[in-house]
Amino acid sequence: MSSGTAIPYVPPSAPFNVQQRAWLNGYLAGRWSFAAPGGDATGVTASAVATKSLLILFGSQTGTAEGLAKKLAKQSSQKGFTPRTAEANACTVAELAAAERLLFITSTWGEGDPPDNATQLWAALNAADAPKLTGLSFSVLALGDKNYSDFCGAGKKFDERLEQLGAKRIHPRVDCDLDYEAAATAWGEAALAKCGEVTGEKTANLQPRDAAPSGATVTDQPVTLPHSRTNPFPARLLVNRILTGEGSAKETRHFEISLQGADLNYEAGDALGMFPTNCPALVSDLVAALGCDGEEAVKAPDGSETSLRHALLRHYQVTQPPSSLLAAIGERAQSAELKTLLAPENKAALEKHLHGREIIDFLLAHPMARFTPEEFIALLRKLSPRLYSIASSPKAHPGEVHLCVGIVRYETHGRARKGVCSSFLADRVEQETPLPVFVQASHGFKLPVITDTPVIMVGPGTGIAPFRAFLEERQISAARGRNWLFFGDQKRATDFLYRDELETMFKNGVLTKLDLAFSRDQAEKIYVQHRMAEHAKELWTWLEEGAHFYVCGDAKRMAKDVDAALYEVVQLGGGRTPEQAKEYVQQLKSAKRYQRDVY
Ligand SMILES: Cc1cc2nc3c(=O)[nH]c(=O)nc-3n(C[C@H](O)[C@H](O)[C@H](O)COP(=O)(O)OP(=O)(O)OC[C@H]3O[C@@H](n4cnc5c(N)ncnc54)[C@H](O)[C@@H]3O)c2cc1C
Ligand SMILES: Cc1cc2nc3c(=O)[nH]c(=O)nc-3n(C[C@H](O)[C@H](O)[C@H](O)COP(=O)(O)O)c2cc1C
């Protein structure tokens, strides 16, 4: 990543054709400049430096951090700041060095990694030639999930690195779990107050050309969605159809949900968020294990009064146990085993012990641990919504949203387990059951704006979901760009999801190429990454012709293997060295031609 260039540009070596390079250079020049009196050589108009300029950067995979950054920008402009909001990768370290105040909001993905749209800034901050950031005052808000071992890992890393480079932390980092709203609001207010105390302005500041004087931000879109995560729309389920055939080891379902009456907009590439209801049978078991009848009064997370049963059904996470609850059970039951497992040095042993065990197992195994309903509820986490990649184009299915969901069912320690949301959808939603949903816009996973651009999609299993949406979108908008899909699963006979639709699309030419990998149809395992390697030459040609490359599905194994296969394609197909392949893939990412929706 270039660190000294005021306006990012696409170098001649970058993997674009002439038309794309010209378009991108124009786009980038239009997006960024350093404001200097009279403008600069690019003709970008510079505006006078406003007082209290504020840079708000976000690293966000599924839009949560981005949403918070936009909200913060609005609040900050009401407090007299001139905010500039951008994804982290859109900012160079030179721009950071020139900035005065930085509020940085980032989620964590993979295994403690920054989201895709923050990886380049992270790499640049760690480069040997990273500049000192002594003039920068900053604070970090980290988003994460305590179920992951490296909780808020990316936020912690950025926070530490900014300080190492000499930036001044003006407000301590706040690490948020999935119920982040209250902590994020408190952080925003306190961090803005601290930013207000930072005096002195530099002459050069990151200045997007299209920034409005009111403080509108680079990525600000008009707020058009009255229904949101905090105000979900009660949708109706229209269709619940099994996609996998008899004898499959999996249960994958297609759902169609009506958004009639909602003013919810979405685009192919977005995700649908959903608040599930817990399994009533499991809740009854928990109530019984607590020695209650379920009618006891407790507090819901918003402070209102409700019954214990209702709270467990609707408001709290009742499967995976939080460590505070385990500690309380260990304490009350005087369990030496639990206490040992919870010691910081036994993290790995605890993880192993937790695998396949839920709260109910610990309550039943430790009947000596007694809780009042209020005490028990206070030790639980808020039930968090689940996200699903939308499998439909809104143009093809107005007023509807389609999903492709793998239903989680397994048996451990003698008990049948069910994934909270997937089993809710599969088993417990009737047509009249309101389904609280919201749209989670994904700015980092979108079809190319230029519709002639070819696309390569790798989406095994439920990873097919957004590509069904992409293909419908390309078909209905008569896009001329070619489409290549890599799909895979266990067996062709039972797991070829959307087989009829895909074969029809292949026949009628919407799908230019369809490559399939069924891992269990032969002795040796064949996965999508193997199909990619077999087609290295042709994939390379598509990439050279400007194709965008998309991956969706399993983050733990598949996405890593496909990533490795992409480097292989560049080396084998393009005759590049490993170093050159690294550079090439990096450029694909910078140009947003390598996009991922992995979970
Ligand atoms: C951006 C995004 C897009 C997504 N898109 C899709 C999509 O299109 N389709 C889709 O199906 N999912 C998708 N997901 C995943 C989805 O959000 C849920 O995580 C998934 O449906 C499981 O949720 P659940 O509530 O049913 O299961 P949960 O109640 O959350 O249970 C899942 C947990 O159960 C445990 N578990 C599962 N199997 C076993 C086992 N065999 N042994 C022991 N423990 C086990 C694991 O701890 C696992 O984390 C997406 C996720 C994200 C973040
Ligand atoms: C596949 C996946 C991996 C994740 N890895 C981590 C992790 O390692 N540590 C963590 O604290 N949170 C992790 N999270 C939780 C996200 O950081 C959290 O949901 C965050 O609110 C998402 O914000 P975003 O929408 O801005 O990306 C992970 C979530 C997913 C779906």
XYZ file of C-alpha atoms and ligand atoms in Angstrom:
683
model
C 0.000 0.000 0.000
C 1.334 3.388 -0.858
C 1.691 5.558 2.184
C 2.777 8.867 0.762
C 0.261 9.392 -2.014
C -2.475 11.866 -1.236
C -4.863 10.420 -3.783
C -4.776 6.665 -4.177
C -4.320 5.611 -7.777
C -4.282 2.384 -9.696
C -0.749 1.575 -10.849
C -0.207 0.350 -14.414
C 0.797 -3.067 -13.066
C -2.586 -3.516 -11.384
C -4.757 -6.236 -12.869
C -7.280 -4.070 -14.749
C -7.980 -3.424 -18.334
C -7.561 0.133 -19.615
C -11.209 1.015 -19.213
C -11.368 -0.265 -15.658
C -8.126 1.478 -14.682
C -9.390 4.769 -16.039
C -12.695 4.384 -14.241
C -11.025 3.461 -10.967
C -8.520 6.298 -11.119
C -11.322 8.750 -11.720
C -13.287 7.269 -8.879
C -10.401 7.337 -6.422
C -9.370 10.847 -7.376
C -12.923 11.950 -6.799
C -13.082 10.320 -3.407
C -9.975 11.562 -1.715
C -7.674 14.492 -1.599
C -5.728 16.478 0.910
C -7.351 19.841 1.247
C -4.847 22.547 0.491
C -5.668 26.109 -0.443
C -6.465 26.257 -4.128
C -6.783 22.548 -4.661
C -4.111 20.312 -6.124
C -2.815 19.055 -9.421
C -5.745 16.731 -9.936
C -8.129 19.613 -10.019
C -9.842 18.426 -6.873
C -11.283 21.413 -5.135
C -9.933 21.923 -1.655
C -12.080 23.479 0.962
C -10.878 25.540 3.856
C -9.840 23.543 6.853
C -12.707 23.446 9.283
C -12.172 23.540 12.978
C -12.340 20.271 14.905
C -11.915 17.939 11.974
C -12.547 14.353 12.945
C -11.597 11.197 11.111
C -13.927 8.260 11.764
C -12.636 4.983 10.367
C -14.380 1.655 10.461
C -13.434 -1.948 9.840
C -16.638 -3.850 9.200
C -17.539 -7.102 7.500
C -21.290 -7.161 7.909
C -22.014 -3.504 8.489
C -22.336 -3.208 12.280
C -19.207 -1.118 12.810
C -20.013 0.832 9.674
C -23.504 1.646 10.966
C -22.051 2.812 14.273
C -19.458 4.948 12.469
C -22.141 6.689 10.436
C -24.258 7.310 13.514
C -21.235 8.717 15.317
C -20.501 11.002 12.369
C -23.975 12.485 12.621
C -23.647 12.989 16.360
C -20.223 14.542 15.973
C -21.391 17.059 13.392
C -24.144 18.116 15.795
C -21.395 18.756 18.324
C -19.458 21.001 15.976
C -16.995 18.530 14.461
C -16.396 18.127 10.753
C -16.377 14.356 10.441
C -14.944 12.323 7.588
C -16.024 8.712 7.603
C -14.405 5.943 5.597
C -13.588 2.274 5.693
C -10.121 1.766 7.133
C -8.582 0.577 3.858
C -9.564 3.833 2.173
C -7.134 5.678 4.430
C -3.365 5.628 4.010
C -0.965 5.880 6.913
C 0.180 9.235 5.531
C -3.370 10.457 5.811
C -3.491 9.165 9.367
C -0.272 10.972 10.179
C -1.819 14.165 8.851
C -5.024 13.784 10.844
C -5.646 15.256 14.255
C -8.404 13.187 15.804
C -9.310 9.608 15.000
C -12.197 7.533 16.255
C -11.730 3.973 15.061
C -14.461 1.338 15.163
C -13.615 -2.193 14.143
C -15.087 -5.637 14.435
C -13.021 -8.829 14.571
C -13.275 -11.700 12.083
C -11.646 -15.024 11.321
C -9.548 -15.816 14.342
C -8.902 -12.420 15.824
C -8.324 -10.797 12.418
C -9.425 -7.399 11.119
C -12.373 -7.423 8.702
C -11.460 -7.433 4.996
C -11.915 -3.675 4.657
C -9.333 -2.978 7.375
C -6.588 -5.452 6.473
C -4.619 -3.083 4.254
C -4.467 -0.335 6.823
C -3.416 -2.936 9.366
C -0.597 -4.123 7.074
C 0.501 -0.530 6.397
C 0.571 0.319 10.096
C 2.869 -2.629 10.597
C 5.189 -1.933 7.680
C 8.790 -1.114 8.513
C 8.344 2.375 7.063
C 5.119 3.194 8.904
C 5.314 6.866 9.908
C 5.126 8.162 13.452
C 1.627 9.239 14.418
C 2.605 11.621 17.191
C 0.145 14.316 16.127
C -2.828 11.977 16.246
C -5.268 11.651 19.151
C -7.397 8.528 19.010
C -9.789 6.143 20.646
C -10.882 2.662 19.552
C -14.237 0.919 19.824
C -13.827 -2.830 19.348
C -16.763 -5.024 18.341
C -16.661 -8.735 18.901
C -18.267 -11.783 20.350
C -17.185 -13.409 23.622
C -17.859 -16.821 22.125
C -14.623 -16.409 20.130
C -11.383 -17.033 21.931
C -9.693 -13.888 20.591
C -12.385 -11.526 21.819
C -12.186 -8.160 20.043
C -8.708 -9.162 18.838
C -8.611 -6.726 15.908
C -9.672 -3.720 17.994
C -7.065 -4.583 20.610
C -4.341 -4.850 17.952
C -5.188 -1.524 16.300
C -5.389 0.188 19.679
C -1.957 -1.105 20.676
C -0.312 -0.380 17.322
C -1.607 3.184 17.116
C -0.096 3.832 20.524
C 3.198 2.188 19.524
C 3.404 4.573 16.581
C 3.136 7.525 18.939
C -0.560 8.356 18.678
C -2.167 9.554 21.888
C -5.033 7.524 23.309
C -7.487 10.127 24.578
C -10.136 7.681 25.716
C -9.691 4.015 26.675
C -10.694 1.347 24.197
C -14.086 -0.228 24.822
C -14.600 -3.892 23.900
C -18.194 -4.766 23.020
C -19.874 -8.138 23.013
C -22.831 -8.837 20.725
C -25.143 -6.586 22.729
C -22.985 -3.615 21.901
C -25.527 -0.788 21.709
C -25.280 0.735 25.220
C -21.480 0.356 25.440
C -21.010 1.813 21.953
C -23.209 4.817 22.736
C -21.376 5.507 25.989
C -17.993 5.189 24.249
C -19.089 7.549 21.449
C -20.225 10.231 23.861
C -17.111 10.031 26.014
C -14.706 9.808 23.063
C -16.318 12.809 21.350
C -16.010 14.830 24.564
C -12.295 13.976 24.661
C -11.903 14.850 20.982
C -13.377 18.256 21.787
C -10.513 18.847 24.197
C -7.880 18.264 21.502
C -6.804 21.675 20.306
C -4.861 22.888 17.294
C -5.526 22.147 13.659
C -3.160 20.964 10.989
C -3.200 22.435 7.558
C -3.728 19.194 5.738
C -6.701 17.030 6.424
C -8.325 14.127 4.708
C -10.995 15.757 2.632
C -13.390 13.885 0.425
C -14.494 16.042 -2.494
C -18.110 15.109 -2.047
C -18.231 15.896 1.650
C -21.107 18.216 2.370
C -20.480 21.159 4.702
C -23.156 19.887 7.062
C -20.796 17.103 8.026
C -22.234 14.487 5.705
C -19.685 11.760 5.317
C -18.031 9.943 2.464
C -20.088 6.828 2.916
C -23.248 8.441 4.227
C -26.358 7.254 2.459
C -29.760 8.741 3.184
C -31.369 6.779 5.964
C -34.262 5.057 4.244
C -34.915 2.118 6.517
C -37.372 2.738 9.309
C -36.984 -0.899 10.316
C -33.594 -1.748 11.679
C -31.780 -3.984 14.109
C -33.263 -1.959 16.959
C -36.694 -1.838 15.331
C -37.070 -5.121 13.426
C -39.955 -5.700 11.029
C -42.419 -8.497 11.938
C -42.208 -10.431 8.669
C -44.166 -13.544 7.597
C -42.709 -16.816 6.441
C -44.186 -17.844 3.085
C -42.194 -20.907 2.099
C -40.135 -23.460 4.052
C -38.815 -26.056 1.605
C -36.114 -28.684 2.071
C -33.373 -28.527 -0.560
C -31.356 -31.569 0.413
C -32.628 -34.957 -0.694
C -33.462 -38.039 1.303
C -30.326 -39.698 2.627
C -28.295 -36.498 2.819
C -26.136 -36.001 5.889
C -27.335 -32.402 5.917
C -30.603 -30.553 6.190
C -30.501 -27.400 4.075
C -33.669 -25.410 3.544
C -34.962 -22.672 1.296
C -37.083 -20.019 2.995
C -39.168 -17.275 1.433
C -40.160 -14.403 3.673
C -42.638 -11.651 2.890
C -41.528 -8.091 3.503
C -44.934 -6.729 2.466
C -45.743 -3.674 4.514
C -42.128 -3.015 5.452
C -40.201 -0.170 4.002
C -37.133 -2.380 3.952
C -34.811 -2.166 0.970
C -32.051 -4.551 0.165
C -29.608 -5.317 -2.622
C -28.132 -8.576 -3.798
C -25.163 -9.155 -1.473
C -26.889 -7.921 1.700
C -27.813 -10.122 4.636
C -31.037 -10.524 6.572
C -30.818 -10.318 10.363
C -33.324 -12.279 12.400
C -34.216 -12.470 16.093
C -35.175 -16.074 16.860
C -37.223 -17.501 19.720
C -35.600 -20.244 21.791
C -36.872 -23.799 21.790
C -39.838 -24.083 24.235
C -38.852 -27.641 25.254
C -35.350 -26.504 26.194
C -36.773 -23.530 28.103
C -39.093 -25.869 30.035
C -36.111 -28.033 30.952
C -34.215 -24.967 32.177
C -37.187 -23.742 34.216
C -37.523 -27.181 35.809
C -33.791 -27.402 36.519
C -34.052 -24.058 38.327
C -36.905 -25.436 40.415
C -39.292 -22.790 39.068
C -42.658 -22.840 37.305
C -41.777 -20.147 34.751
C -44.290 -17.579 35.967
C -41.785 -15.862 38.276
C -41.291 -12.169 37.494
C -37.912 -11.141 36.071
C -36.506 -8.205 34.146
C -36.165 -8.190 30.362
C -32.978 -6.559 29.005
C -34.871 -3.280 28.442
C -35.804 -3.187 32.136
C -39.480 -4.126 31.657
C -41.005 -6.869 33.771
C -41.827 -10.230 32.242
C -42.116 -13.886 33.250
C -39.080 -16.134 33.573
C -40.392 -18.371 30.767
C -40.979 -15.488 28.382
C -37.577 -13.990 29.154
C -35.880 -17.313 28.422
C -37.875 -17.801 25.240
C -37.429 -14.363 23.754
C -34.694 -12.349 25.358
C -31.730 -14.407 26.538
C -29.189 -16.785 25.069
C -29.957 -20.143 26.703
C -27.581 -22.541 24.971
C -23.858 -21.676 25.097
C -22.944 -20.796 28.711
C -21.209 -17.480 29.458
C -18.158 -17.831 31.702
C -19.786 -15.684 34.408
C -22.564 -18.268 34.704
C -20.064 -21.128 34.781
C -18.116 -19.352 37.502
C -21.309 -18.856 39.544
C -22.269 -22.529 39.127
C -18.729 -23.575 40.115
C -18.890 -21.333 43.182
C -22.355 -22.390 44.374
C -21.837 -26.078 43.692
C -18.296 -25.974 45.118
C -17.129 -27.714 41.951
C -13.361 -28.095 41.934
C -13.542 -29.295 38.300
C -15.320 -26.155 37.075
C -13.073 -23.869 39.082
C -9.981 -25.492 37.600
C -11.361 -25.326 34.076
C -12.093 -21.622 34.485
C -8.507 -20.764 35.485
C -6.920 -18.584 32.764
C -4.201 -21.153 32.052
C -6.805 -23.823 31.227
C -8.433 -22.035 28.303
C -7.901 -24.903 25.873
C -9.234 -27.492 28.318
C -12.292 -25.331 28.976
C -12.990 -24.993 25.253
C -12.757 -28.749 24.874
C -15.075 -29.298 27.830
C -17.606 -26.778 26.490
C -17.783 -28.452 23.087
C -21.225 -30.023 22.794
C -22.325 -28.843 26.254
C -24.968 -26.239 26.947
C -26.279 -24.383 30.005
C -28.789 -27.152 30.733
C -25.969 -29.698 31.054
C -24.201 -27.627 33.697
C -27.402 -27.035 35.691
C -28.250 -30.741 35.647
C -24.696 -31.773 36.485
C -24.532 -29.350 39.440
C -27.903 -29.472 41.240
C -26.265 -27.891 44.298
C -25.985 -24.619 42.391
C -29.220 -22.797 43.229
C -30.275 -19.501 41.673
C -33.272 -17.271 42.073
C -34.837 -16.490 38.677
C -33.451 -12.918 38.837
C -29.946 -14.137 39.693
C -30.001 -16.634 36.855
C -31.243 -14.129 34.277
C -28.601 -11.627 35.356
C -25.915 -14.165 34.406
C -27.189 -14.705 30.855
C -26.326 -12.864 27.652
C -28.874 -11.136 25.496
C -30.163 -13.313 22.657
C -28.395 -12.075 19.561
C -29.837 -11.988 16.050
C -28.456 -14.332 13.380
C -27.494 -13.126 9.928
C -28.287 -14.900 6.652
C -26.935 -13.993 3.221
C -29.931 -13.056 1.118
C -30.509 -15.570 -1.678
C -32.835 -13.476 -3.842
C -32.674 -10.391 -6.000
C -35.260 -7.798 -4.951
C -35.897 -7.130 -8.637
C -36.793 -10.772 -9.257
C -38.889 -11.106 -6.075
C -40.295 -7.727 -5.091
C -41.478 -7.636 -1.474
C -39.752 -10.909 -0.638
C -36.485 -12.131 0.694
C -35.209 -15.676 0.202
C -32.695 -17.538 2.360
C -30.736 -20.763 2.071
C -30.114 -22.102 5.576
C -28.233 -25.094 6.936
C -30.263 -26.423 9.874
C -28.043 -27.136 12.869
C -28.951 -30.431 14.592
C -26.628 -32.754 16.434
C -26.499 -34.983 19.456
C -23.967 -34.690 22.251
C -23.785 -36.081 25.778
C -27.028 -37.963 25.241
C -29.088 -34.894 24.283
C -30.474 -33.792 20.933
C -29.293 -30.222 20.210
C -30.702 -27.661 17.843
C -29.236 -24.454 16.454
C -31.327 -21.647 17.938
C -32.278 -19.744 14.801
C -32.018 -22.412 12.116
C -34.285 -24.782 14.066
C -36.652 -21.912 14.882
C -37.014 -21.259 11.159
C -37.235 -24.912 10.205
C -39.546 -26.173 12.946
C -41.321 -23.446 14.845
C -42.315 -20.599 12.548
C -45.904 -20.854 11.366
C -47.317 -18.532 8.715
C -48.878 -16.385 11.424
C -45.709 -16.220 13.574
C -44.143 -12.769 13.291
C -40.512 -13.085 12.305
C -38.507 -10.068 13.559
C -36.106 -9.204 10.739
C -33.873 -6.370 9.551
C -31.583 -5.815 6.616
C -27.849 -5.772 7.271
C -26.398 -3.908 4.330
C -23.127 -5.339 3.136
C -21.125 -2.644 1.441
C -18.232 -4.973 0.857
C -20.042 -7.693 -1.085
C -21.663 -6.319 -4.179
C -21.906 -6.996 -7.892
C -19.698 -4.773 -10.068
C -21.213 -1.413 -10.962
C -20.183 -1.957 -14.577
C -22.518 -4.762 -15.554
C -20.328 -6.015 -18.425
C -17.716 -7.087 -15.883
C -17.329 -10.873 -15.600
C -17.825 -12.436 -12.164
C -16.400 -15.593 -10.621
C -18.375 -16.947 -7.672
C -17.194 -19.652 -5.291
C -20.032 -20.734 -3.024
C -20.196 -24.314 -1.783
C -23.001 -25.410 0.572
C -25.102 -22.532 1.863
C -22.423 -20.286 0.336
C -24.570 -20.500 -2.812
C -27.086 -18.074 -1.238
C -25.787 -14.671 -2.375
C -24.826 -16.102 -5.768
C -28.413 -17.139 -6.444
C -29.206 -13.477 -5.718
C -26.361 -12.271 -7.977
C -27.441 -14.525 -10.846
C -31.082 -13.482 -10.579
C -29.967 -9.858 -10.529
C -27.727 -10.278 -13.587
C -30.503 -12.120 -15.413
C -33.257 -9.627 -14.690
C -31.090 -6.620 -15.454
C -29.890 -8.301 -18.677
C -26.279 -7.726 -17.621
C -23.890 -8.784 -20.364
C -21.032 -9.777 -18.066
C -20.160 -13.476 -17.966
C -20.879 -15.507 -14.806
C -18.840 -18.458 -13.533
C -20.019 -20.436 -10.513
C -18.074 -22.972 -8.474
C -20.480 -24.956 -6.310
C -19.869 -27.996 -4.180
C -21.239 -30.096 -1.367
C -21.089 -33.709 -0.223
C -23.104 -35.673 -2.820
C -24.564 -34.745 -6.186
C -27.650 -36.924 -5.685
C -28.753 -35.269 -2.443
C -26.856 -32.009 -1.972
C -26.921 -30.234 -5.332
C -28.770 -27.190 -3.967
C -30.949 -25.296 -6.459
C -29.979 -27.854 -9.094
C -32.920 -27.143 -11.437
C -32.494 -23.390 -11.262
C -28.742 -23.563 -11.844
C -29.038 -25.993 -14.719
C -31.698 -23.796 -16.334
C -29.477 -20.754 -15.929
C -26.613 -22.687 -17.486
C -28.779 -23.770 -20.410
C -30.104 -20.289 -21.091
C -26.635 -18.754 -20.849
C -27.036 -16.671 -17.684
C -24.495 -18.969 -16.122
C -21.556 -19.060 -18.519
C -19.690 -21.739 -16.607
C -20.737 -24.074 -13.804
C -18.086 -26.154 -12.052
C -19.139 -28.678 -9.451
C -17.258 -30.482 -6.716
C -19.011 -33.225 -4.752
C -16.583 -34.334 -2.111
C -18.111 -37.714 -1.291
C -18.972 -39.024 -4.739
C -15.564 -40.658 -5.167
C -12.816 -42.121 -3.053
C -10.696 -38.986 -2.946
C -12.182 -35.751 -1.609
C -12.772 -33.125 -4.297
C -13.585 -29.593 -3.217
C -14.194 -26.307 -5.040
C -10.560 -25.274 -4.591
C -9.494 -28.346 -6.560
C -11.807 -27.335 -9.414
C -10.273 -23.866 -9.340
C -6.778 -25.297 -9.657
C -7.897 -27.482 -12.596
C -9.070 -24.328 -14.387
C -6.141 -22.122 -13.425
C -5.406 -20.929 -16.977
C -8.974 -19.928 -17.755
C -9.508 -18.365 -14.333
C -6.388 -16.322 -14.901
C -7.742 -15.136 -18.248
C -11.018 -14.066 -16.635
C -9.120 -12.183 -13.921
C -7.007 -10.454 -16.543
C -10.212 -9.485 -18.280
C -11.260 -7.691 -15.124
C -13.402 -10.369 -13.442
C -14.503 -9.855 -9.858
C -13.871 -12.830 -7.573
C -16.361 -13.696 -4.810
C -16.309 -16.291 -2.031
C -19.163 -17.174 0.305
C -19.653 -19.833 2.968
C -17.588 -21.554 5.621
C -14.880 -19.329 7.072
C -12.982 -21.966 9.055
C -11.733 -24.178 6.221
C -13.266 -23.417 2.838
C -12.468 -19.706 2.634
C -8.839 -20.355 3.579
C -8.470 -23.168 1.049
C -10.066 -21.063 -1.695
C -7.792 -18.158 -0.823
C -4.764 -20.448 -1.166
C -6.170 -21.754 -4.471
C -6.449 -18.206 -5.794
C -2.725 -17.635 -5.214
C -2.118 -20.926 -6.980
C -4.240 -19.807 -9.943
C -2.197 -16.621 -10.284
C 1.047 -18.585 -10.165
C 0.015 -21.495 -12.378
C -2.300 -19.654 -14.745
C -0.421 -16.367 -14.867
C 3.114 -17.680 -14.528
C 3.789 -15.400 -11.562
C 6.197 -15.962 -8.703
C 4.766 -16.410 -5.179
C 5.767 -12.808 -4.400
C 4.071 -11.497 -7.526
C 0.992 -13.582 -6.798
C 0.795 -12.008 -3.345
C 0.987 -8.558 -4.871
C -1.603 -9.446 -7.509
C -4.134 -10.765 -4.994
C -3.512 -7.722 -2.811
C -4.342 -5.502 -5.753
C -7.517 -7.461 -6.408
C -8.518 -6.795 -2.802
C -7.643 -3.087 -2.999
C -9.732 -2.723 -6.128
C -12.602 -4.553 -4.391
C -12.397 -7.275 -6.987
C -11.885 -9.963 -4.336
C -14.859 -9.932 -1.991
C -15.869 -12.369 0.703
C -18.987 -13.157 2.703
C -17.732 -15.862 5.017
C -18.993 -17.049 8.373
C -22.745 -12.577 7.337
C -23.294 -13.947 7.621
C -24.033 -14.608 6.666
C -24.530 -15.877 6.927
N -25.249 -16.514 5.970
C -25.734 -17.737 6.178
C -26.478 -18.416 5.174
O -26.725 -17.886 4.094
N -26.924 -19.663 5.461
C -26.678 -20.283 6.663
O -27.115 -21.420 6.862
N -25.964 -19.657 7.626
C -25.506 -18.403 7.428
N -24.807 -17.769 8.417
C -24.664 -18.429 9.728
C -25.903 -18.113 10.599
O -25.893 -16.750 10.961
C -25.952 -18.906 11.899
O -24.721 -18.791 12.557
C -26.287 -20.376 11.689
O -27.559 -20.508 11.101
C -26.309 -21.114 13.044
O -27.186 -20.429 13.874
P -28.167 -21.189 14.864
O -28.815 -20.136 15.731
O -29.071 -22.104 14.133
O -27.181 -22.066 15.699
P -26.551 -21.712 17.121
O -27.564 -21.865 18.189
O -25.850 -20.427 17.016
O -25.561 -22.912 17.242
C -24.420 -22.996 16.439
C -23.342 -23.516 17.342
O -23.620 -24.861 17.700
C -22.427 -25.560 17.921
N -22.418 -26.755 17.085
C -22.900 -26.878 15.839
N -22.724 -28.133 15.399
C -22.130 -28.808 16.403
C -21.690 -30.154 16.577
N -21.850 -31.063 15.614
N -21.109 -30.488 17.746
C -20.955 -29.602 18.739
N -21.340 -28.314 18.629
C -21.914 -27.932 17.488
C -21.284 -24.640 17.535
O -20.821 -24.051 18.732
C -21.971 -23.581 16.696
O -21.319 -22.346 16.772
C -24.292 -16.496 8.173
C -23.543 -15.830 9.138
C -23.055 -14.572 8.882
C -22.262 -13.879 9.932
C -17.050 -15.900 11.041
C -16.980 -14.943 12.206
C -15.794 -14.822 12.903
C -15.696 -13.969 14.012
N -14.527 -13.914 14.733
C -14.484 -13.179 15.868
C -13.314 -13.201 16.701
O -12.309 -13.869 16.443
N -13.327 -12.431 17.826
C -14.409 -11.658 18.185
O -14.348 -11.004 19.230
N -15.520 -11.613 17.407
C -15.601 -12.360 16.273
N -16.734 -12.335 15.496
C -17.874 -11.485 15.892
C -17.935 -10.153 15.109
O -16.775 -9.372 15.326
C -19.156 -9.385 15.616
O -20.311 -10.086 15.209
C -19.228 -7.952 15.122
O -20.309 -7.287 15.781
C -19.448 -7.851 13.615
O -19.329 -6.486 13.241
P -19.366 -6.032 11.674
O -20.783 -6.285 11.215
O -19.057 -4.571 11.708
O -18.360 -6.803 10.929
C -16.828 -13.185 14.395
C -18.033 -13.309 13.674
C -18.121 -14.189 12.605
C -19.447 -14.331 11.908
